[in-house]
Short mmCIF file of C-alpha atoms and ligand atoms in Angstrom, two decimals:
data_model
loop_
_atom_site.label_atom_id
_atom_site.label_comp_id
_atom_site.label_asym_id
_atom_site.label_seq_id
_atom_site.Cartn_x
_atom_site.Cartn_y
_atom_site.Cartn_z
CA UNK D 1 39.13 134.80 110.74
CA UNK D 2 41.73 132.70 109.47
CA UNK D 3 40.92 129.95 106.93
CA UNK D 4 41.10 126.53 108.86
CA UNK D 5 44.21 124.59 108.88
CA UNK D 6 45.06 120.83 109.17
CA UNK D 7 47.47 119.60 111.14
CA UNK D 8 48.79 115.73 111.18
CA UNK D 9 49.93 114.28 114.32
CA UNK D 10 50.38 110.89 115.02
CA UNK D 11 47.30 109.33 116.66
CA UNK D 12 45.71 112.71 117.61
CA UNK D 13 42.72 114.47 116.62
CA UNK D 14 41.92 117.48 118.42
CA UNK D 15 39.98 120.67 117.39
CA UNK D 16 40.65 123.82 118.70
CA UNK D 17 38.75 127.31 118.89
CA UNK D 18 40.18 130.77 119.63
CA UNK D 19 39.44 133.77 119.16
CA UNK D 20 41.02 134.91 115.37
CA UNK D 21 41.56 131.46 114.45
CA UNK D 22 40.26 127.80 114.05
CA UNK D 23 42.59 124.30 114.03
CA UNK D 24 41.71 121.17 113.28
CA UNK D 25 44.56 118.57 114.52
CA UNK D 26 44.08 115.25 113.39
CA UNK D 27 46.38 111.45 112.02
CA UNK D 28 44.29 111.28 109.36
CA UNK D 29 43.59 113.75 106.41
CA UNK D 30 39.67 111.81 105.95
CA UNK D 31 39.31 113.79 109.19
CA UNK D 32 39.03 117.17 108.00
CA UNK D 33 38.71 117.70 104.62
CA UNK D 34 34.98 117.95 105.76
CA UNK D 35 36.45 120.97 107.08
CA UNK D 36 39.52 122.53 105.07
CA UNK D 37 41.64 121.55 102.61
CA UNK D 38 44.30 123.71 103.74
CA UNK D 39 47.03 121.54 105.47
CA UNK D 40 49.88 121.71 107.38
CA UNK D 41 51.98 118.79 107.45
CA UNK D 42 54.11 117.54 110.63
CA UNK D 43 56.67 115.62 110.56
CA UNK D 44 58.33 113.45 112.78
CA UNK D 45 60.05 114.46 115.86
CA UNK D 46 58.42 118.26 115.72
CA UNK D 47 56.11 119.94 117.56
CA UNK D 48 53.57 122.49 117.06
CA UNK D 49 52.90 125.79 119.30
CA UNK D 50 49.47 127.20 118.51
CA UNK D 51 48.92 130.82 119.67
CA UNK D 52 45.84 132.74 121.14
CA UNK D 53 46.39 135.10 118.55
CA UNK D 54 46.71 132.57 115.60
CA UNK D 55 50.37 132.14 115.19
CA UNK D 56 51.91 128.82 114.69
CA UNK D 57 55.11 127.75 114.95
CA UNK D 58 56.98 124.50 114.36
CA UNK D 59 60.05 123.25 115.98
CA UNK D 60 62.13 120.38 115.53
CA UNK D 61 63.39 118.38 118.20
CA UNK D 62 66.89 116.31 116.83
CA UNK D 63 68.89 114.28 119.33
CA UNK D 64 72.78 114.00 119.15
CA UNK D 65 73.50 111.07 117.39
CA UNK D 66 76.40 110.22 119.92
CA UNK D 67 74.77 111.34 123.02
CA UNK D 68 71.45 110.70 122.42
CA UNK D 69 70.65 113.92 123.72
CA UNK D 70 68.22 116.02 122.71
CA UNK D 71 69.44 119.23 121.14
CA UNK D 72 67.75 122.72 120.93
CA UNK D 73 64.99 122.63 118.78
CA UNK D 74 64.67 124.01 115.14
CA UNK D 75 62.10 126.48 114.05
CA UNK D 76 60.63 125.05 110.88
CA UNK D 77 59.37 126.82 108.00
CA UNK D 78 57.00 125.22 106.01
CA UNK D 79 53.67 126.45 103.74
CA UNK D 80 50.43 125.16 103.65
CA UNK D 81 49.61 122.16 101.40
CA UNK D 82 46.49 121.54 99.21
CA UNK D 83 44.49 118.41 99.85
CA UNK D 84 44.10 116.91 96.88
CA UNK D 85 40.70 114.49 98.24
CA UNK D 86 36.73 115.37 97.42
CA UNK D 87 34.56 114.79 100.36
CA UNK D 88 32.37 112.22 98.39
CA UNK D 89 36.01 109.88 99.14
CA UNK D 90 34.62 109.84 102.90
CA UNK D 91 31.15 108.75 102.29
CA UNK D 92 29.11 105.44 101.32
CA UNK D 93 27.14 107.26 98.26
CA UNK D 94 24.37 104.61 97.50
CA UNK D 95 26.38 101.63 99.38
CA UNK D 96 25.36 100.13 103.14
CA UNK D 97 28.79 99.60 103.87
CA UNK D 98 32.24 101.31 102.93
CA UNK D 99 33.81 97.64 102.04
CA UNK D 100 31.13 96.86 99.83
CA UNK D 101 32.08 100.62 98.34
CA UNK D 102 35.52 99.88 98.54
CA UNK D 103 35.28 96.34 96.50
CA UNK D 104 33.10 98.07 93.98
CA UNK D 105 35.64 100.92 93.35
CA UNK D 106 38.38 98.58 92.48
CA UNK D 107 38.66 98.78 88.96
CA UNK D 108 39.05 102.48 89.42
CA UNK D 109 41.56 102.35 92.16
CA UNK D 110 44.00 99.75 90.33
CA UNK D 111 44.13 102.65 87.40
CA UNK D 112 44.65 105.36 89.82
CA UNK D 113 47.10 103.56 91.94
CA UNK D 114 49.50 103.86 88.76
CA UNK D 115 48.25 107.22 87.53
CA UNK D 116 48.55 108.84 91.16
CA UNK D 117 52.12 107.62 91.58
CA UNK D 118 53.10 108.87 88.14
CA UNK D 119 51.19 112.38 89.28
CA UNK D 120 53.20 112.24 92.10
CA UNK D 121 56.52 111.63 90.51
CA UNK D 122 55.80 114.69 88.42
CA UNK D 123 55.37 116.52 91.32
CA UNK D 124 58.36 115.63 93.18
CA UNK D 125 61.19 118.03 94.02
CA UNK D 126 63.89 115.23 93.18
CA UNK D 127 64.53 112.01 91.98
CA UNK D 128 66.92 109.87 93.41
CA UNK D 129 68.27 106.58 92.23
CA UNK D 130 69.46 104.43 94.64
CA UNK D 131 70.96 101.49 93.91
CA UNK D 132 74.54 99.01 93.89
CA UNK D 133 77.33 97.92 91.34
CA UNK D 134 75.62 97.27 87.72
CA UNK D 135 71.67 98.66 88.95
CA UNK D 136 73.27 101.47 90.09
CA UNK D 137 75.05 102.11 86.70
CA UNK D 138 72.04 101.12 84.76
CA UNK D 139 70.12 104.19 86.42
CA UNK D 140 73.20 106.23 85.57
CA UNK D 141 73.10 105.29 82.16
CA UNK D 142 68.82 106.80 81.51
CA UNK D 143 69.21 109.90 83.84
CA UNK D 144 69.85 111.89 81.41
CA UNK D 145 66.92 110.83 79.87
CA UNK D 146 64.34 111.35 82.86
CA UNK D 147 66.10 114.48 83.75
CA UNK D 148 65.05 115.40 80.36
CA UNK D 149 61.42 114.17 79.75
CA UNK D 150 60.61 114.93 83.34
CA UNK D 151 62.22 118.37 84.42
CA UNK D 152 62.62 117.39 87.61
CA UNK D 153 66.67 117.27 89.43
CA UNK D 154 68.01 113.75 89.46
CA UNK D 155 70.65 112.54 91.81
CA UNK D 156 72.46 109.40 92.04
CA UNK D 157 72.84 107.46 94.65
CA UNK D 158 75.19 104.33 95.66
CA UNK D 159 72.97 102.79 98.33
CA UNK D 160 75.23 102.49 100.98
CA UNK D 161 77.25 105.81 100.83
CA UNK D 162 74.02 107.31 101.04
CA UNK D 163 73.32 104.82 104.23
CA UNK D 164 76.50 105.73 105.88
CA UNK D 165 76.12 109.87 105.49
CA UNK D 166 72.31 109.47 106.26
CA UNK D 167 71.87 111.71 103.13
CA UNK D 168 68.62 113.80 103.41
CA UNK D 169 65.74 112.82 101.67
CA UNK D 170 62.61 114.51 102.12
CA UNK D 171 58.70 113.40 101.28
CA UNK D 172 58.92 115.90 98.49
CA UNK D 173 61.27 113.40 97.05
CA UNK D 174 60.62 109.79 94.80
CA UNK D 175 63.24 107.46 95.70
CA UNK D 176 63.46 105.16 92.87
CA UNK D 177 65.63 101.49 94.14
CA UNK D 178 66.72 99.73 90.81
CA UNK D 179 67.78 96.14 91.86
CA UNK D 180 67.66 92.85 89.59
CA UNK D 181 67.35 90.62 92.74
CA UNK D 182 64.93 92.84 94.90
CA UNK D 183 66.80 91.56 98.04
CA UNK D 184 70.45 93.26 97.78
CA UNK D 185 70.94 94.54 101.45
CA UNK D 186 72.21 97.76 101.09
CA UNK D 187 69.15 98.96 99.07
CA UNK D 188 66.41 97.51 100.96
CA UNK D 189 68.38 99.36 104.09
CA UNK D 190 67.90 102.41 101.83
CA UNK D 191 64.47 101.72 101.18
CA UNK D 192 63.51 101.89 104.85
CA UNK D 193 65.52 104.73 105.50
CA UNK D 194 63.82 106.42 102.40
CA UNK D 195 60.24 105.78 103.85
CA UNK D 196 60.93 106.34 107.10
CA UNK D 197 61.85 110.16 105.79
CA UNK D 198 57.96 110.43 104.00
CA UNK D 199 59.04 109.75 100.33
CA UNK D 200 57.69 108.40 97.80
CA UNK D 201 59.85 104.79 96.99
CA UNK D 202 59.21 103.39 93.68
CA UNK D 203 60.84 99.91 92.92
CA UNK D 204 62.49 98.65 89.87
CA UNK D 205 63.52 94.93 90.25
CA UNK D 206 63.63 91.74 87.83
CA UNK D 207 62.12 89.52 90.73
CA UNK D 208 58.18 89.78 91.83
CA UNK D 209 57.30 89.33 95.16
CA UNK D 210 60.91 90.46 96.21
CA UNK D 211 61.86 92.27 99.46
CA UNK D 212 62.06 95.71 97.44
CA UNK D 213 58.81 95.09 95.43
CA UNK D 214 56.99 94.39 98.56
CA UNK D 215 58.52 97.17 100.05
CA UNK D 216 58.10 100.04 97.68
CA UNK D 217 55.15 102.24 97.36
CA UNK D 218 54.41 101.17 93.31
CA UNK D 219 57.06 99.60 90.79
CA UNK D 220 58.00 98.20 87.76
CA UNK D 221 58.96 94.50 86.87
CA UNK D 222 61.72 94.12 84.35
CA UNK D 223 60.70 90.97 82.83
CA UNK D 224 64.07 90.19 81.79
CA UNK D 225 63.92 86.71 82.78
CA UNK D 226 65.52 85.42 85.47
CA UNK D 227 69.70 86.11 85.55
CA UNK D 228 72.02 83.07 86.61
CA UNK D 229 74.91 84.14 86.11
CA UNK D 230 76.56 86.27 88.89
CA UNK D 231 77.53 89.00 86.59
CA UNK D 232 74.65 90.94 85.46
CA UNK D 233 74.02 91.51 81.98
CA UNK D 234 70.40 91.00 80.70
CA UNK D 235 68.71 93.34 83.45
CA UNK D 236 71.27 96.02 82.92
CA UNK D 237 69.73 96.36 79.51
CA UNK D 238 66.64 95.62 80.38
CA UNK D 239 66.40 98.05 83.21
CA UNK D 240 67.78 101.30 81.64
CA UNK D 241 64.87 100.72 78.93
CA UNK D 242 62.45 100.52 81.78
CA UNK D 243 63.86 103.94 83.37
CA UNK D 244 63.48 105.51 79.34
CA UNK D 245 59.69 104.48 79.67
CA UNK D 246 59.71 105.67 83.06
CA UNK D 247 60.77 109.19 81.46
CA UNK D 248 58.57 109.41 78.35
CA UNK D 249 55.52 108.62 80.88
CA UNK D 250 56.62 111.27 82.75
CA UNK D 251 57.04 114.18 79.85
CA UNK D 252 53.37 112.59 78.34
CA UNK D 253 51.72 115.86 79.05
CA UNK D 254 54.84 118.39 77.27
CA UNK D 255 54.02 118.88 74.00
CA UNK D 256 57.04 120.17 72.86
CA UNK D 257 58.80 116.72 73.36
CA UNK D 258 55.85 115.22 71.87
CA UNK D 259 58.10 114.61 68.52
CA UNK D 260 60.81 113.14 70.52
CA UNK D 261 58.83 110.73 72.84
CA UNK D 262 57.63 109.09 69.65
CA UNK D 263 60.93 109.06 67.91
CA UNK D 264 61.91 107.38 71.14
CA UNK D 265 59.71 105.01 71.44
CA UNK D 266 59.98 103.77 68.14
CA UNK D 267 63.31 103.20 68.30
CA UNK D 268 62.68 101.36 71.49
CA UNK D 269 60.54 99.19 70.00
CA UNK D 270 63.20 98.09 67.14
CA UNK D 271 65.82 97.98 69.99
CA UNK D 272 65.85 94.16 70.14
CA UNK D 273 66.84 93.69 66.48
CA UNK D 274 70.01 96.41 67.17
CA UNK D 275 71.23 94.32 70.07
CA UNK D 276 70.87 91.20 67.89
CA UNK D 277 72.97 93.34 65.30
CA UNK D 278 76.07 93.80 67.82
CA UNK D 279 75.97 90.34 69.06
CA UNK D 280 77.46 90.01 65.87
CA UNK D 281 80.61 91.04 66.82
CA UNK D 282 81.11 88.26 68.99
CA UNK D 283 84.16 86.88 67.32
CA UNK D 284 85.62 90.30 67.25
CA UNK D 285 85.66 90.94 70.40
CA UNK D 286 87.19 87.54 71.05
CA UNK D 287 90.31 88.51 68.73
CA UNK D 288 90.21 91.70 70.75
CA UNK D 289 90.29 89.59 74.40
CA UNK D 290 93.27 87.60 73.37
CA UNK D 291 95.03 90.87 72.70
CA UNK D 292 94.61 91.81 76.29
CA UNK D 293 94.17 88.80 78.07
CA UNK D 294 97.98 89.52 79.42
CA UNK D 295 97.24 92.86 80.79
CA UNK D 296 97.28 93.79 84.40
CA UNK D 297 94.91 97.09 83.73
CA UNK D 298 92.82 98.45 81.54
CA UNK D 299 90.80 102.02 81.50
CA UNK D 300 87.46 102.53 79.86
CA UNK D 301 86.91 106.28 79.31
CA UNK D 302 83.01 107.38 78.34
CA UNK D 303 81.63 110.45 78.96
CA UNK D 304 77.37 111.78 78.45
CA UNK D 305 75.18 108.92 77.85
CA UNK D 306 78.16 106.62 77.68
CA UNK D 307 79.44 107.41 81.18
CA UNK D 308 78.01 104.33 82.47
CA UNK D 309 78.78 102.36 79.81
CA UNK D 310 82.67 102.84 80.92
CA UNK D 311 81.91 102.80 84.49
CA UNK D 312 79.62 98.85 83.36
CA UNK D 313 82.29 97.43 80.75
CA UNK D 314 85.09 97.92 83.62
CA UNK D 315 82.41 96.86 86.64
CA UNK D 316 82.25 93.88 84.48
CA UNK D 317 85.33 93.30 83.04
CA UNK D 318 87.00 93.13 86.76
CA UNK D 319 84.13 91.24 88.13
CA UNK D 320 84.66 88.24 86.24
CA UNK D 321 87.68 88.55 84.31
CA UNK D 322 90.04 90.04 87.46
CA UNK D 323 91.48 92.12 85.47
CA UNK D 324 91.98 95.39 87.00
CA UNK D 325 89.66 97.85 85.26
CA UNK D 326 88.48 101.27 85.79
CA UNK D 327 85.67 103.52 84.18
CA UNK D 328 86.59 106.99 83.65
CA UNK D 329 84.39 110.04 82.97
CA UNK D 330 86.41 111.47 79.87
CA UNK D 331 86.24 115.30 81.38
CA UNK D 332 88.08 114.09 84.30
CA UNK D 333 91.05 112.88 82.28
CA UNK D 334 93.60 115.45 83.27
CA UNK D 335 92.48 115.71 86.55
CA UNK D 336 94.48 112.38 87.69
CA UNK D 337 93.95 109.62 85.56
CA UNK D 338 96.05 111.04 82.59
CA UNK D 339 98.93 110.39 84.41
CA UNK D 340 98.75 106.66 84.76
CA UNK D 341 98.89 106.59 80.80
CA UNK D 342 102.04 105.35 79.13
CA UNK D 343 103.13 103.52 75.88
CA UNK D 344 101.99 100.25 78.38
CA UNK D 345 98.15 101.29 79.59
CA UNK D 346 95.47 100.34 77.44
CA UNK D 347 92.77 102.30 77.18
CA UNK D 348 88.66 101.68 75.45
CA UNK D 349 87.59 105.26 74.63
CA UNK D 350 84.40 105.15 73.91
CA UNK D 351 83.63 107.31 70.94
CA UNK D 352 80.81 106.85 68.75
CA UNK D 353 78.90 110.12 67.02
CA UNK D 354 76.72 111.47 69.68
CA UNK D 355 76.78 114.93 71.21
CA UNK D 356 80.08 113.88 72.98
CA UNK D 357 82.32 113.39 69.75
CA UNK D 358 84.24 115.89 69.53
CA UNK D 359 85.05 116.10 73.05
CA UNK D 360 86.17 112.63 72.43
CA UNK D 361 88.23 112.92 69.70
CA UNK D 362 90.08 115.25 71.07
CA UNK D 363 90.47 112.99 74.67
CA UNK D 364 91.37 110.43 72.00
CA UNK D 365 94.54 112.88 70.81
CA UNK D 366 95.75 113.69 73.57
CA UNK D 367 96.10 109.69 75.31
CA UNK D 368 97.49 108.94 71.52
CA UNK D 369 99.90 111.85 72.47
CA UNK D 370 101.15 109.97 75.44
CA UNK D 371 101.62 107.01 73.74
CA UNK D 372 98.79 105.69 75.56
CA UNK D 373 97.26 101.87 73.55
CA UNK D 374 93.74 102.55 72.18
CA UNK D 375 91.14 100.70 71.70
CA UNK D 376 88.40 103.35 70.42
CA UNK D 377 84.83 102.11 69.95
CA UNK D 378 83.26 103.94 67.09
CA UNK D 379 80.14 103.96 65.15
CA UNK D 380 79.87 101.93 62.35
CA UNK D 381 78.69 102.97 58.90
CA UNK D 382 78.72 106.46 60.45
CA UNK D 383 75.36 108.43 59.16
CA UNK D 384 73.24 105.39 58.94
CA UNK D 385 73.19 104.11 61.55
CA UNK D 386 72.92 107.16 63.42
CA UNK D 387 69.60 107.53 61.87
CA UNK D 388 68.41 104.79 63.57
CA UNK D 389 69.16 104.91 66.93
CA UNK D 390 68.13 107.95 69.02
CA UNK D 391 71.53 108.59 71.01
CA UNK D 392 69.91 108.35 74.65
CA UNK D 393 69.25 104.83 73.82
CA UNK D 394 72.85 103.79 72.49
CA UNK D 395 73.77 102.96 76.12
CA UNK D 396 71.93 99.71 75.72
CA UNK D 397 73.57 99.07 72.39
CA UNK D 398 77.10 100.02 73.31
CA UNK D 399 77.59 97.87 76.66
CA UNK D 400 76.93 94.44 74.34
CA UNK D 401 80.18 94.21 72.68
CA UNK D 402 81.85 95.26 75.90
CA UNK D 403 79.87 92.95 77.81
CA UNK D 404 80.87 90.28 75.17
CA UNK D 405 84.91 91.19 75.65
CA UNK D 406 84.43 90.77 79.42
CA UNK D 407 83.16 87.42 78.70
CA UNK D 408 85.73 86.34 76.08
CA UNK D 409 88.41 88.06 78.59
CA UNK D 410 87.14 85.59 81.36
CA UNK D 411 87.30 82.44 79.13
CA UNK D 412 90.88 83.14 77.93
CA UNK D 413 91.75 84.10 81.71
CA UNK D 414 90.80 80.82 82.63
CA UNK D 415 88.42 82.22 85.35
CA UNK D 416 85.09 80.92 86.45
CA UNK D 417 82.39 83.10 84.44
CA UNK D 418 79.31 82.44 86.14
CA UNK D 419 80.21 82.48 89.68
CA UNK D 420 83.12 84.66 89.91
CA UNK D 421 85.56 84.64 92.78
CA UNK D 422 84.23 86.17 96.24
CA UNK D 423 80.65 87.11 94.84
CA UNK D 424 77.25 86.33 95.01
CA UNK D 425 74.11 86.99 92.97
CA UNK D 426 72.27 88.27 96.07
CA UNK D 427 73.96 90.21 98.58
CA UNK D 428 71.50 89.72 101.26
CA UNK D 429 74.04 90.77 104.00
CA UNK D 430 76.51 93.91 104.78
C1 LIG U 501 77.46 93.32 88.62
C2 LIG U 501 76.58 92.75 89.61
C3 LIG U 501 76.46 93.43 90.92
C4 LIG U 501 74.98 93.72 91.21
C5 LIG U 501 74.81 94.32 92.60
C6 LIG U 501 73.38 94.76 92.86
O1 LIG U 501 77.37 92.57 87.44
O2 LIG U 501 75.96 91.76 89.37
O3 LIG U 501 77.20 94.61 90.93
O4 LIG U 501 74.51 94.58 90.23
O5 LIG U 501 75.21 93.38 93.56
O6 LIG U 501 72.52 93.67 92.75
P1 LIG U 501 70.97 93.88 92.53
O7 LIG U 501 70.78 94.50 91.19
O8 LIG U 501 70.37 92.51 92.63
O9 LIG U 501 70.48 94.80 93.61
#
């Protein structure tokens, strides 16, 4: 005889005896672990065939998105799943009533309610990021970091390409939305279509009680303070270090990266006296704005950690200063953008001593080579600094100054700075 299997279907609990085999069919895993923990999960739009002889198949039933008509069904392959609940979950113990159990088992269930989530982050398949415009670039800039600490595959995702190719996403998956308002259209359209596919949706927003922290499964609140100004700054910082605690919580249990996490974190923790350090250069990058306040274009090439830092300085260098702008991953140079550089382009290669140097001095040569203007941001002080400041984190370091020139750019443009042209600090509509 076969072990017993579970299998979820919507508002349906049936049990069913044959000969070789028994089945328990039910909405609601509390309804058989009695039973089995072996499961089968269903998803939506399939349907099961059970056999005399104990076979099961699944088949998936799609329609035609044009049509509307139903197509031939799939067969599925899918293993069984382990229940992770202890039967004790499904009874009152000592209490009369399972609310009065429930209220007493609160202080329990608030720790589990983050523990579980983390558990099942660590368990996911994938991580996906889903976000727009600076959120979006913010998650950019820490993957590397929680693809690091956590093992698991990240991908990125711009919230509404991923809307309009109805990417897959699978309840193997956590779906992490990063969004300083909470409300931004395009990502809380993502978040339903991410839930709606089984996974797990974790929220990262500035703004409690927002659309996408209501929404979401579990979360994290920035606590950046609220942002006026249109173009974001604060939470861009502010949210890449929450994604870098994100990570070390989920590498807690390697102890191999033990050493690291703590070098990490302690950097993290002198990370607001850094940023006060580059806010220093304030006039400096004022002298540099009213060198190019006359340009029509400017190109901001980055490349590892510093990717998004190009793709943020010219997100928000064109946002408020309308200056054309674009962020460049540096090993795409020759690939097309090299040949838009002449003795007239000028170009912020980002270059400061991380694992990408070399690979940047040598982009760096060959724009010089074509006469192309650089501006080439570099570490100060070289060796010392270095010391200090763990190279995942210099994202949150490097975008100041830039985010500083955008500003000074703005003021010199004669350009509104805090409500730029055409935008809005919520985009609540498509
Ligand atoms: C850029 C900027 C926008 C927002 C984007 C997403 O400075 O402000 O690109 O980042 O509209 O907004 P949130 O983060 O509220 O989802």
């Amino acid at each position: 005889m076969c072990a017993p299997s579970f299998y979820a279907l919507p508002a349906a609990l049936i049990q069913q005896q044959c000969r070789t085999s028994q089945y328990y069919v039910a909405s609601d895993a509390n309804a058989v672990v009695e039973h089995t923990r072996r499961v089968l999960l269903i998803e939506d739009n399939e349907v099961v065939h059970m056999r005399d002889d104990g076979a099961v198949h699944i088949f998936k039933f799609d329609s035609d998105q044009y049509s509307r008509r139903l197509l031939r069904p799939a067969s599925v392959q899918r293993g069984l799943s382990t229940l992770e609940m202890e039967v004790e979950q499904i009874r009152k113990g000592n209490f009369e009533h399972f609310m009065q159990k429930e209220i007493h088992e609160q202080p329990d269930s608030l720790t589990m309610t983050i523990r579980d989530h983390l558990k099942t982050i660590r368990r996911s398949r994938r991580i996906l990021f889903i976000g727009c415009g600076t959120s979006y670039n913010a998650a950019l800039a820490a993957r590397p970091v929680v693809e690091e600490h956590s093992g698991i595959p990240v991908t990125m995702e711009i919230a509404s390409d991923l809307l309009d190719r109805q990417g897959p996403i699978y309840r193997e998956d956590t779906a992490i939305f990063v969004s300083q308002s909470g409300e931004t259209a395009y990502t809380l359209e993502a978040l339903e279509y991410a839930k709606s596919n089984g996974a797990l949706c974790v929220g990262i927003t500035n703004t409690v009680g927002s659309a996408i922290a209501r929404g979401t499964h579990c979360g994290i609140h920035l606590n950046a303070g609220c942002e006026i100004g249109v173009a974001s700054t604060k939470a861009y910082t502010s949210q890449i270090a929450v994604i870098v605690m994100l990570a070390l919580a989920l590498g807690v249990d390697s102890l191999s990266t033990q050493q690291r996490r703590n070098a990490i974190m302690d950097v993290l923790y002198n990370l607001p006296s850094k940023v006060r350090d580059v806010l220093k250069l304030d006039r400096d990058m004022k002298e540099l704005a009213a060198l190019l306040m006359e340009e029509q274009s400017l190109l901001v090439f980055g490349r590892g950690y510093n990717y998004a830092t190009a793709l943020e300085c010219a997100l928000k260098v064109k946002q408020v200063s309308l200056m054309h702008a674009e962020g460049i991953v540096a090993g795409d140079m020759k690939h097309g953008p090299l040949a838009l550089v002449d003795e007239t382009l000028r170009i912020i290669v980002i270059a400061i001593r991380d694992a990408s140097l070399n690979k940047q001095q040598s982009v760096r040569q060959q724009l010089k080579a074509r006469k192309g203007r650089l501006i080439v941001m570099c570490t100060e002080g070289d060796a010392e600094f270095m010391c200090l400041i763990e190279h995942c984190l210099q994202p949150m370091i490097n975008i100041v100054p830039l985010q500083l020139l955008a500003y000074q750019l703005t003021v010199f443009r004669g350009f509104n700075v805090d409500q730029p042209r055409n935008l809005a600090k919520s985009v609540t509509t498509q």
